[in-house]
Amino acid sequence: MAKDKTAFFCRECGAKSAVWIGRCPQCGAWNSYEQEVIHRSGSGQLKNLSTPKAVTMLMSNIECSAEQRIDLKDEELNRVLGGGLVLGSLVLIGGEPGIGKSTLLLQVALNCKDKRVLYVSGEESASQIKMRAERINKGGGNCYVLTETCVENIIERATEVQPQIIIIDSIQTMTTSDIDSSAGSISQIRESAARLGTYAKQSACPIIIVGHITKDGNLAGPKILEHMVDTVLQFEGERNYGYRIVRSVKNRFGSTEELGIYEMQSYGLRQVSNPSEILMSSSTENLSGTAIAATMEGNRPLFIETQALVANSYYSSAQKNATGFDLRRLSMLLAVLEKRVGVKIGGKDVFLNIVGGLKVSDPAIDLAVVAGLISSGEDVAINRRHCFAAEVGLSGEVRSVVRLEQRINEAAKLGFERIYIAKQGSKNPIAKRSDIEVISLGEIDQLLPYILS
């Protein structure tokens, strides 16, 4: 009997080696090589696709089709993708088990009634998919269902149906007949994704792939998988919250700063057109430590609520904890407050939370965090009709942020009465408004009279 041919693959970059290596020479990762059984038959080319020779073309002579993007009938997902699904693109969406990846893509498949959609599932039967479709309360539309895990068979059926969108759920269940290793292995994931990508480019049919993630939060399989696809989307959400966020990690055809927000309901995922409604609590009472920040995610202004708690410490070293905010930046803001303003909270326990489970990296949230810390330390409430949009520097100066006028316009639209911004970079036409009061600050110590009054 012929002996199985084995090889070692790096799960980080997909590098191949005949023997086990402690440190990958390609990416430098330690203990990342795993042994797999491989067996290739033939040249490995797709049997159902012709592979003509590539032809060099002048850029000006290349013709583009009139419809560059496909409308998925989902404003949130269209925004994250950069305006829709690009023809021939390969999109990878990852998330924790049970977060709602399959539900989101099934809704997309059922909503696109004017497009032929092939929904391929390697995890559920056709009857189970039908049950979920009935729970979503959507019609069958123009959606074809295929329960298959062999990539060659999927491409053969796709050639017959000629779909305009293909959904694969999930890449970890897909296999190719030229490799003998089990489904989910590094070589199977890499080869399956490569063949699906080849079909997408040659047929101009976009393919959306579902990917599982590891306990560390990374996409399962080789890291090279993220380089092979055109777009990588991360589907996030806290189990204790009903809200889900689609974030773009990589996008060759659009911005990586956009995000889409959904609310999980019994009938599926509901699009949240006004994210500020979930990022600010519905309480009308003014409570100390609460401040509203005007942030930006891509081209969308978001108003989020920051909650700070400053309390006496009963331990030898004070605790500093932050949820949804960089802990190192919180430590920096505390040091600035103590050095430049004289607020003595360095020896107290400090807790900071971003409402809604959102992780914020916009520096415009700095002034709201500082205001919340002062408010909690002095136990003085901030008016909930006031918001903040400015960055705080190491010397205590209040620095301007980008797209300030758009933040102010959105604040006025939502009914805020006052917004605090930086004097540096602000223009006189912005400051003179009748619908909202604009307060320009040069140093953070100028904020104290407004909060403590």
Tab-separated table of C-alpha atoms in Angstrom:
chain	number	residue	atom	x	y	z
A	1	MET	CA	0.000	0.000	0.000
A	2	ALA	CA	1.332	3.416	-0.928
A	3	LYS	CA	2.250	5.608	1.992
A	4	ASP	CA	0.270	8.780	2.499
A	5	LYS	CA	2.118	11.917	1.552
A	6	THR	CA	2.256	14.429	4.388
A	7	ALA	CA	3.497	17.981	4.733
A	8	PHE	CA	3.618	20.663	7.390
A	9	PHE	CA	1.785	23.984	6.929
A	10	CYS	CA	2.016	27.228	8.908
A	11	ARG	CA	-1.440	28.162	10.146
A	12	GLU	CA	-0.489	31.857	10.123
A	13	CYS	CA	0.839	32.338	6.595
A	14	GLY	CA	0.261	28.964	4.918
A	15	ALA	CA	3.952	28.274	4.268
A	16	LYS	CA	4.754	24.632	3.471
A	17	SER	CA	7.604	22.522	4.820
A	18	ALA	CA	8.591	18.870	4.486
A	19	VAL	CA	9.522	18.686	8.197
A	20	TRP	CA	8.272	20.343	11.350
A	21	ILE	CA	9.884	23.717	12.095
A	22	GLY	CA	9.681	25.512	15.415
A	23	ARG	CA	9.757	29.009	13.930
A	24	CYS	CA	8.252	29.814	10.535
A	25	PRO	CA	10.897	31.351	8.247
A	26	GLN	CA	8.209	33.250	6.303
A	27	CYS	CA	6.186	35.037	8.999
A	28	GLY	CA	8.280	34.371	12.118
A	29	ALA	CA	5.471	32.697	14.091
A	30	TRP	CA	6.469	30.106	16.690
A	31	ASN	CA	4.932	26.603	16.934
A	32	SER	CA	2.556	27.336	14.054
A	33	TYR	CA	3.330	24.318	11.833
A	34	GLU	CA	0.736	21.527	11.655
A	35	GLN	CA	1.013	18.208	9.850
A	36	GLU	CA	-1.539	17.346	7.188
A	37	VAL	CA	-2.079	14.490	4.769
A	38	ILE	CA	-2.013	15.696	1.169
A	39	HIS	CA	-2.400	13.961	-2.166
A	40	ARG	CA	-2.670	15.843	-5.434
A	41	SER	CA	-4.006	14.187	-8.590
A	42	GLY	CA	-3.289	15.880	-11.886
A	43	SER	CA	-2.318	19.482	-12.277
A	44	GLY	CA	-4.923	20.776	-9.845
A	45	GLN	CA	-6.687	22.945	-12.442
A	46	LEU	CA	-10.445	23.286	-12.274
A	47	LYS	CA	-12.149	20.734	-14.415
A	48	ASN	CA	-15.175	22.931	-15.131
A	49	LEU	CA	-13.358	26.082	-16.114
A	50	SER	CA	-11.319	26.816	-19.178
A	51	THR	CA	-8.075	28.604	-18.467
A	52	PRO	CA	-7.204	30.696	-21.524
A	53	LYS	CA	-3.872	32.413	-21.783
A	54	ALA	CA	-3.713	35.839	-20.221
A	55	VAL	CA	-3.578	38.761	-22.631
A	56	THR	CA	-1.917	42.081	-21.932
A	57	MET	CA	-4.256	45.050	-22.437
A	58	LEU	CA	-3.821	48.796	-22.409
A	59	MET	CA	-5.576	50.386	-19.455
A	60	SER	CA	-7.525	52.795	-21.665
A	61	ASN	CA	-8.829	49.899	-23.791
A	62	ILE	CA	-10.297	47.938	-20.879
A	63	GLU	CA	-14.091	48.056	-20.899
A	64	CYS	CA	-16.103	47.961	-17.698
A	65	SER	CA	-19.663	46.712	-17.489
A	66	ALA	CA	-22.390	49.253	-16.844
A	67	GLU	CA	-23.345	47.656	-13.501
A	68	GLN	CA	-20.204	47.719	-11.396
A	69	ARG	CA	-21.920	46.894	-8.104
A	70	ILE	CA	-24.911	44.803	-7.087
A	71	ASP	CA	-27.449	46.351	-4.723
A	72	LEU	CA	-27.985	43.860	-1.889
A	73	LYS	CA	-31.189	45.615	-0.743
A	74	ASP	CA	-29.466	46.191	2.595
A	75	GLU	CA	-28.337	49.773	3.230
A	76	GLU	CA	-26.041	48.844	6.112
A	77	LEU	CA	-24.221	46.081	4.231
A	78	ASN	CA	-24.046	48.179	1.058
A	79	ARG	CA	-22.403	50.979	3.039
A	80	VAL	CA	-19.769	48.680	4.543
A	81	LEU	CA	-18.970	47.174	1.127
A	82	GLY	CA	-18.505	50.636	-0.356
A	83	GLY	CA	-21.796	50.969	-2.222
A	84	GLY	CA	-22.688	47.378	-3.069
A	85	LEU	CA	-21.189	44.047	-4.080
A	86	VAL	CA	-18.541	44.349	-6.809
A	87	LEU	CA	-18.835	41.919	-9.709
A	88	GLY	CA	-16.359	39.034	-9.491
A	89	SER	CA	-15.304	39.892	-5.937
A	90	LEU	CA	-14.636	37.427	-3.129
A	91	VAL	CA	-15.986	38.573	0.242
A	92	LEU	CA	-15.165	36.879	3.547
A	93	ILE	CA	-17.367	37.530	6.587
A	94	GLY	CA	-16.314	36.171	9.981
A	95	GLY	CA	-17.823	36.138	13.448
A	96	GLU	CA	-18.430	34.101	16.570
A	97	PRO	CA	-20.772	31.081	16.461
A	98	GLY	CA	-24.410	32.078	16.835
A	99	ILE	CA	-23.765	35.778	16.209
A	100	GLY	CA	-26.056	35.785	13.143
A	101	LYS	CA	-23.802	35.399	10.080
A	102	SER	CA	-26.016	32.815	8.383
A	103	THR	CA	-29.165	34.788	9.220
A	104	LEU	CA	-27.723	37.964	7.703
A	105	LEU	CA	-26.691	36.260	4.464
A	106	LEU	CA	-29.972	34.349	4.186
A	107	GLN	CA	-31.806	37.667	4.492
A	108	VAL	CA	-29.618	39.072	1.719
A	109	ALA	CA	-30.336	36.039	-0.473
A	110	LEU	CA	-34.095	36.358	0.051
A	111	ASN	CA	-34.175	40.138	-0.394
A	112	CYS	CA	-32.398	40.093	-3.770
A	113	LYS	CA	-35.476	38.956	-5.663
A	114	ASP	CA	-34.229	40.435	-8.936
A	115	LYS	CA	-31.006	38.372	-8.815
A	116	ARG	CA	-30.396	34.638	-9.018
A	117	VAL	CA	-28.731	33.694	-5.737
A	118	LEU	CA	-27.143	30.308	-5.025
A	119	TYR	CA	-27.036	29.629	-1.278
A	120	VAL	CA	-24.569	26.794	-0.602
A	121	SER	CA	-24.602	25.287	2.884
A	122	GLY	CA	-22.208	22.691	4.197
A	123	GLU	CA	-23.586	22.827	7.734
A	124	GLU	CA	-27.391	22.681	7.365
A	125	SER	CA	-29.845	20.645	5.356
A	126	ALA	CA	-32.243	22.192	2.860
A	127	SER	CA	-35.184	21.736	5.244
A	128	GLN	CA	-33.329	23.535	8.059
A	129	ILE	CA	-32.590	26.449	5.752
A	130	LYS	CA	-36.260	26.542	4.774
A	131	MET	CA	-37.249	26.690	8.459
A	132	ARG	CA	-34.983	29.686	9.026
A	133	ALA	CA	-36.355	31.381	5.905
A	134	GLU	CA	-39.915	30.986	7.212
A	135	ARG	CA	-38.858	32.444	10.580
A	136	ILE	CA	-37.452	35.460	8.755
A	137	ASN	CA	-40.870	35.799	7.072
A	138	LYS	CA	-39.390	36.326	3.625
A	139	GLY	CA	-40.566	34.807	0.388
A	140	GLY	CA	-38.500	32.309	-1.521
A	141	GLY	CA	-37.537	34.969	-4.027
A	142	ASN	CA	-35.060	33.822	-6.647
A	143	CYS	CA	-32.863	31.875	-4.231
A	144	TYR	CA	-31.519	28.397	-5.044
A	145	VAL	CA	-30.357	26.159	-2.179
A	146	LEU	CA	-27.521	23.643	-2.513
A	147	THR	CA	-26.262	21.426	0.325
A	148	GLU	CA	-22.784	20.445	-0.802
A	149	THR	CA	-19.215	20.534	0.511
A	150	CYS	CA	-17.183	19.556	-2.579
A	151	VAL	CA	-15.937	22.649	-4.400
A	152	GLU	CA	-15.843	20.892	-7.792
A	153	ASN	CA	-19.525	19.912	-7.477
A	154	ILE	CA	-20.459	23.437	-6.362
A	155	ILE	CA	-18.781	24.971	-9.407
A	156	GLU	CA	-20.486	22.410	-11.667
A	157	ARG	CA	-23.936	23.283	-10.260
A	158	ALA	CA	-23.149	26.999	-10.465
A	159	THR	CA	-22.260	26.582	-14.135
A	160	GLU	CA	-25.720	25.072	-14.699
A	161	VAL	CA	-27.724	27.612	-12.661
A	162	GLN	CA	-25.652	30.668	-13.715
A	163	PRO	CA	-26.270	32.583	-10.468
A	164	GLN	CA	-25.491	36.268	-10.082
A	165	ILE	CA	-24.513	35.908	-6.399
A	166	ILE	CA	-23.106	32.853	-4.583
A	167	ILE	CA	-23.104	32.456	-0.780
A	168	ILE	CA	-20.880	29.784	0.797
A	169	ASP	CA	-21.634	28.764	4.393
A	170	SER	CA	-18.947	28.052	5.443
A	171	ILE	CA	-15.407	27.819	4.027
A	172	GLN	CA	-14.328	25.511	6.883
A	173	THR	CA	-16.699	22.807	5.592
A	174	MET	CA	-15.553	22.976	1.968
A	175	THR	CA	-13.209	20.353	0.465
A	176	THR	CA	-11.511	19.702	-2.846
A	177	SER	CA	-11.025	16.201	-4.214
A	178	ASP	CA	-7.335	16.778	-5.001
A	179	ILE	CA	-6.401	16.964	-1.297
A	180	ASP	CA	-6.966	14.100	1.134
A	181	SER	CA	-6.816	16.108	4.365
A	182	SER	CA	-9.998	16.666	6.352
A	183	ALA	CA	-12.301	19.657	5.976
A	184	GLY	CA	-11.156	22.700	7.902
A	185	SER	CA	-7.451	21.962	7.503
A	186	ILE	CA	-5.068	24.646	6.294
A	187	SER	CA	-4.545	23.110	2.860
A	188	GLN	CA	-8.263	22.482	2.270
A	189	ILE	CA	-9.249	26.027	3.248
A	190	ARG	CA	-6.519	27.541	1.098
A	191	GLU	CA	-7.235	25.437	-1.992
A	192	SER	CA	-11.026	25.748	-1.690
A	193	ALA	CA	-10.817	29.532	-1.394
A	194	ALA	CA	-8.401	29.702	-4.327
A	195	ARG	CA	-10.726	27.723	-6.605
A	196	LEU	CA	-13.773	29.742	-5.584
A	197	GLY	CA	-11.802	32.921	-6.224
A	198	THR	CA	-10.782	31.694	-9.668
A	199	TYR	CA	-14.399	30.940	-10.542
A	200	ALA	CA	-15.533	34.359	-9.274
A	201	LYS	CA	-12.979	36.213	-11.389
A	202	GLN	CA	-13.623	34.206	-14.579
A	203	SER	CA	-17.426	34.235	-14.321
A	204	ALA	CA	-17.778	37.790	-12.840
A	205	CYS	CA	-20.058	36.254	-10.199
A	206	PRO	CA	-19.390	37.652	-6.688
A	207	ILE	CA	-19.038	35.084	-3.913
A	208	ILE	CA	-19.670	35.725	-0.207
A	209	ILE	CA	-17.906	33.263	2.104
A	210	VAL	CA	-18.662	32.669	5.779
A	211	GLY	CA	-15.620	32.037	7.965
A	212	HIS	CA	-15.441	30.774	11.521
A	213	ILE	CA	-13.208	32.420	14.095
A	214	THR	CA	-10.956	30.984	16.793
A	215	LYS	CA	-11.224	31.584	20.539
A	216	ASP	CA	-8.730	34.427	20.098
A	217	GLY	CA	-11.143	36.216	17.773
A	218	ASN	CA	-9.124	35.594	14.604
A	219	LEU	CA	-10.454	33.964	11.452
A	220	ALA	CA	-9.842	30.231	11.540
A	221	GLY	CA	-7.478	28.799	8.958
A	222	PRO	CA	-4.316	30.199	7.388
A	223	LYS	CA	-3.704	33.932	7.539
A	224	ILE	CA	-3.178	33.830	3.786
A	225	LEU	CA	-6.952	33.366	3.418
A	226	GLU	CA	-7.460	37.051	4.259
A	227	HIS	CA	-4.947	38.008	1.538
A	228	MET	CA	-6.694	35.859	-1.073
A	229	VAL	CA	-10.093	37.551	-0.743
A	230	ASP	CA	-11.026	41.076	-1.833
A	231	THR	CA	-12.990	42.073	1.254
A	232	VAL	CA	-12.929	40.933	4.877
A	233	LEU	CA	-15.918	41.796	7.077
A	234	GLN	CA	-16.087	41.227	10.823
A	235	PHE	CA	-19.506	40.522	12.348
A	236	GLU	CA	-19.331	41.575	15.992
A	237	GLY	CA	-21.685	41.740	18.937
A	238	GLU	CA	-21.996	41.103	22.652
A	239	ARG	CA	-24.241	38.245	23.669
A	240	ASN	CA	-25.768	40.403	26.405
A	241	TYR	CA	-26.753	43.037	23.843
A	242	GLY	CA	-29.179	42.626	20.974
A	243	TYR	CA	-27.086	44.701	18.599
A	244	ARG	CA	-24.680	43.493	15.923
A	245	ILE	CA	-21.994	45.445	14.079
A	246	VAL	CA	-20.564	44.662	10.637
A	247	ARG	CA	-17.101	46.198	10.372
A	248	SER	CA	-14.845	46.280	7.317
A	249	VAL	CA	-11.329	45.011	8.075
A	250	LYS	CA	-10.113	44.918	4.468
A	251	ASN	CA	-11.771	46.291	1.352
A	252	ARG	CA	-10.105	46.624	-2.045
A	253	PHE	CA	-13.116	48.476	-3.439
A	254	GLY	CA	-14.053	50.839	-0.621
A	255	SER	CA	-13.260	52.338	2.749
A	256	THR	CA	-12.369	50.265	5.813
A	257	GLU	CA	-13.792	52.886	8.188
A	258	GLU	CA	-17.470	52.172	7.587
A	259	LEU	CA	-19.673	50.012	9.781
A	260	GLY	CA	-23.226	48.709	9.693
A	261	ILE	CA	-25.428	48.257	12.752
A	262	TYR	CA	-28.242	45.729	13.182
A	263	GLU	CA	-30.596	44.731	15.964
A	264	MET	CA	-31.314	41.045	16.507
A	265	GLN	CA	-35.043	40.348	16.549
A	266	SER	CA	-37.100	37.153	16.639
A	267	TYR	CA	-37.682	37.483	12.893
A	268	GLY	CA	-34.043	38.190	12.019
A	269	LEU	CA	-31.791	41.234	11.858
A	270	ARG	CA	-33.266	44.738	11.715
A	271	GLN	CA	-31.249	47.539	10.149
A	272	VAL	CA	-30.564	50.440	12.509
A	273	SER	CA	-30.692	53.594	10.398
A	274	ASN	CA	-30.043	55.896	13.388
A	275	PRO	CA	-27.252	54.292	15.459
A	276	SER	CA	-27.354	57.087	18.040
A	277	GLU	CA	-30.632	55.638	19.332
A	278	ILE	CA	-28.820	52.562	20.660
A	279	LEU	CA	-25.588	54.246	21.695
A	280	MET	CA	-27.313	56.682	24.056
A	281	SER	CA	-29.442	55.463	26.950
A	282	SER	CA	-33.113	56.394	26.961
A	283	SER	CA	-32.921	57.857	30.477
A	284	THR	CA	-33.956	61.518	30.668
A	285	GLU	CA	-32.361	62.116	34.080
A	286	ASN	CA	-29.067	63.946	34.367
A	287	LEU	CA	-26.611	61.644	36.134
A	288	SER	CA	-23.034	62.383	37.125
A	289	GLY	CA	-20.287	60.776	35.071
A	290	THR	CA	-22.335	60.663	31.854
A	291	ALA	CA	-21.274	62.616	28.763
A	292	ILE	CA	-22.256	62.417	25.083
A	293	ALA	CA	-19.496	62.309	22.450
A	294	ALA	CA	-19.916	63.181	18.765
A	295	THR	CA	-17.779	60.633	16.886
A	296	MET	CA	-17.399	59.566	13.264
A	297	GLU	CA	-17.321	56.077	11.781
A	298	GLY	CA	-16.362	56.529	8.167
A	299	ASN	CA	-18.815	59.071	6.733
A	300	ARG	CA	-21.428	58.479	9.418
A	301	PRO	CA	-21.662	60.659	12.573
A	302	LEU	CA	-22.417	58.697	15.743
A	303	PHE	CA	-23.400	60.087	19.130
A	304	ILE	CA	-22.355	57.722	21.878
A	305	GLU	CA	-22.704	57.883	25.632
A	306	THR	CA	-19.619	57.587	27.832
A	307	GLN	CA	-20.058	56.595	31.464
A	308	ALA	CA	-17.318	57.281	33.996
A	309	LEU	CA	-17.146	56.290	37.654
A	310	VAL	CA	-14.557	57.714	40.033
A	311	ALA	CA	-14.605	56.201	43.525
A	312	ASN	CA	-12.348	55.903	46.556
A	313	SER	CA	-9.978	52.967	46.358
A	314	TYR	CA	-9.902	50.365	49.136
A	315	TYR	CA	-6.781	48.662	47.791
A	316	SER	CA	-3.117	49.541	47.868
A	317	SER	CA	-3.152	50.281	44.129
A	318	ALA	CA	-6.095	51.989	42.450
A	319	GLN	CA	-7.944	50.156	39.679
A	320	LYS	CA	-8.213	51.558	36.145
A	321	ASN	CA	-10.647	49.725	33.861
A	322	ALA	CA	-12.106	50.699	30.482
A	323	THR	CA	-14.696	48.940	28.309
A	324	GLY	CA	-14.780	49.974	24.655
A	325	PHE	CA	-11.975	52.508	25.143
A	326	ASP	CA	-8.180	52.218	25.073
A	327	LEU	CA	-6.966	51.768	28.653
A	328	ARG	CA	-3.616	53.391	27.877
A	329	ARG	CA	-5.330	56.481	26.527
A	330	LEU	CA	-7.484	56.613	29.663
A	331	SER	CA	-4.327	56.598	31.778
A	332	MET	CA	-2.961	59.458	29.664
A	333	LEU	CA	-6.123	61.536	30.121
A	334	LEU	CA	-6.005	60.953	33.887
A	335	ALA	CA	-2.398	62.148	33.968
A	336	VAL	CA	-3.296	65.271	31.959
A	337	LEU	CA	-6.177	66.052	34.320
A	338	GLU	CA	-3.947	65.791	37.367
A	339	LYS	CA	-0.991	67.676	35.877
A	340	ARG	CA	-2.704	70.439	33.905
A	341	VAL	CA	-6.005	70.936	35.750
A	342	GLY	CA	-5.143	69.829	39.273
A	343	VAL	CA	-7.973	67.281	39.538
A	344	LYS	CA	-6.745	64.666	42.041
A	345	ILE	CA	-8.201	61.371	40.839
A	346	GLY	CA	-4.976	59.460	40.210
A	347	GLY	CA	-5.237	57.543	43.495
A	348	LYS	CA	-8.905	56.620	43.032
A	349	ASP	CA	-10.580	53.744	41.249
A	350	VAL	CA	-11.623	54.784	37.739
A	351	PHE	CA	-14.046	52.857	35.526
A	352	LEU	CA	-15.027	53.898	32.002
A	353	ASN	CA	-17.698	52.329	29.795
A	354	ILE	CA	-18.920	53.001	26.258
A	355	VAL	CA	-22.675	52.351	26.114
A	356	GLY	CA	-23.877	49.787	23.576
A	357	GLY	CA	-20.780	47.582	23.562
A	358	LEU	CA	-19.075	49.658	20.853
A	359	LYS	CA	-15.288	49.960	20.649
A	360	VAL	CA	-14.298	53.524	19.805
A	361	SER	CA	-10.943	54.700	18.455
A	362	ASP	CA	-11.946	58.212	17.338
A	363	PRO	CA	-9.835	60.775	19.283
A	364	ALA	CA	-12.850	63.132	19.310
A	365	ILE	CA	-14.160	61.187	22.284
A	366	ASP	CA	-11.360	62.521	24.533
A	367	LEU	CA	-13.192	65.656	25.672
A	368	ALA	CA	-16.321	63.666	26.561
A	369	VAL	CA	-14.219	61.224	28.624
A	370	VAL	CA	-12.537	64.108	30.451
A	371	ALA	CA	-15.909	65.740	31.107
A	372	GLY	CA	-17.305	62.461	32.439
A	373	LEU	CA	-14.328	61.964	34.755
A	374	ILE	CA	-14.670	65.473	36.170
A	375	SER	CA	-18.432	65.055	36.505
A	376	SER	CA	-18.108	61.778	38.398
A	377	GLY	CA	-15.262	62.997	40.601
A	378	GLU	CA	-17.196	66.106	41.650
A	379	ASP	CA	-20.582	64.305	41.556
A	380	VAL	CA	-22.077	66.985	39.304
A	381	ALA	CA	-24.357	65.998	36.433
A	382	ILE	CA	-23.847	67.168	32.838
A	383	ASN	CA	-26.868	68.300	30.850
A	384	ARG	CA	-27.883	65.482	28.496
A	385	ARG	CA	-28.576	68.059	25.796
A	386	HIS	CA	-24.858	68.913	25.683
A	387	CYS	CA	-22.271	66.962	23.657
A	388	PHE	CA	-18.502	67.046	23.072
A	389	ALA	CA	-16.274	66.714	20.000
A	390	ALA	CA	-12.568	67.414	20.544
A	391	GLU	CA	-9.231	65.731	21.157
A	392	VAL	CA	-7.120	66.384	24.262
A	393	GLY	CA	-3.339	66.803	23.963
A	394	LEU	CA	-0.609	66.038	26.479
A	395	SER	CA	-0.196	69.692	27.400
A	396	GLY	CA	-3.900	70.009	28.188
A	397	GLU	CA	-4.835	71.778	24.950
A	398	VAL	CA	-8.125	71.027	23.247
A	399	ARG	CA	-7.440	70.025	19.633
A	400	SER	CA	-9.806	70.135	16.677
A	401	VAL	CA	-11.031	67.011	14.879
A	402	VAL	CA	-11.956	66.270	11.280
A	403	ARG	CA	-15.430	66.816	9.791
A	404	LEU	CA	-16.374	69.137	12.608
A	405	GLU	CA	-19.151	70.883	10.710
A	406	GLN	CA	-20.814	67.553	9.936
A	407	ARG	CA	-20.765	66.627	13.626
A	408	ILE	CA	-22.307	69.975	14.575
A	409	ASN	CA	-25.046	69.680	11.950
A	410	GLU	CA	-25.938	66.175	13.159
A	411	ALA	CA	-25.990	67.360	16.782
A	412	ALA	CA	-28.404	70.142	15.887
A	413	LYS	CA	-30.567	67.691	13.952
A	414	LEU	CA	-30.813	65.375	16.987
A	415	GLY	CA	-31.903	68.222	19.256
A	416	PHE	CA	-28.717	68.958	21.208
A	417	GLU	CA	-28.602	72.465	22.664
A	418	ARG	CA	-24.833	72.861	23.082
A	419	ILE	CA	-21.656	71.306	21.677
A	420	TYR	CA	-18.119	71.781	22.996
A	421	ILE	CA	-15.372	71.949	20.372
A	422	ALA	CA	-11.773	73.150	20.059
A	423	LYS	CA	-11.026	76.822	19.505
A	424	GLN	CA	-8.083	75.814	17.345
A	425	GLY	CA	-9.270	75.175	13.806
A	426	SER	CA	-12.882	76.277	14.367
A	427	LYS	CA	-14.308	78.821	11.943
A	428	ASN	CA	-16.490	81.818	12.728
A	429	PRO	CA	-19.378	80.701	10.440
A	430	ILE	CA	-19.588	77.471	12.450
A	431	ALA	CA	-19.711	79.280	15.790
A	432	LYS	CA	-22.592	81.588	14.766
A	433	ARG	CA	-25.636	79.323	14.710
A	434	SER	CA	-29.163	79.775	15.944
A	435	ASP	CA	-30.090	76.087	16.248
A	436	ILE	CA	-27.232	75.029	18.571
A	437	GLU	CA	-24.794	76.828	20.871
A	438	VAL	CA	-21.142	76.175	20.008
A	439	ILE	CA	-18.597	76.541	22.834
A	440	SER	CA	-14.954	76.803	21.732
A	441	LEU	CA	-12.290	75.747	24.249
A	442	GLY	CA	-8.536	76.275	24.111
A	443	GLU	CA	-7.520	74.389	27.291
A	444	ILE	CA	-9.341	71.707	29.247
A	445	ASP	CA	-9.296	73.869	32.404
A	446	GLN	CA	-11.748	76.151	30.572
A	447	LEU	CA	-14.220	73.257	30.693
A	448	LEU	CA	-14.486	73.294	34.506
A	449	PRO	CA	-16.754	76.378	34.828
A	450	TYR	CA	-19.264	74.897	32.384
A	451	ILE	CA	-19.436	71.553	34.209
A	452	LEU	CA	-19.265	72.740	37.802
A	453	SER	CA	-21.660	75.660	37.382
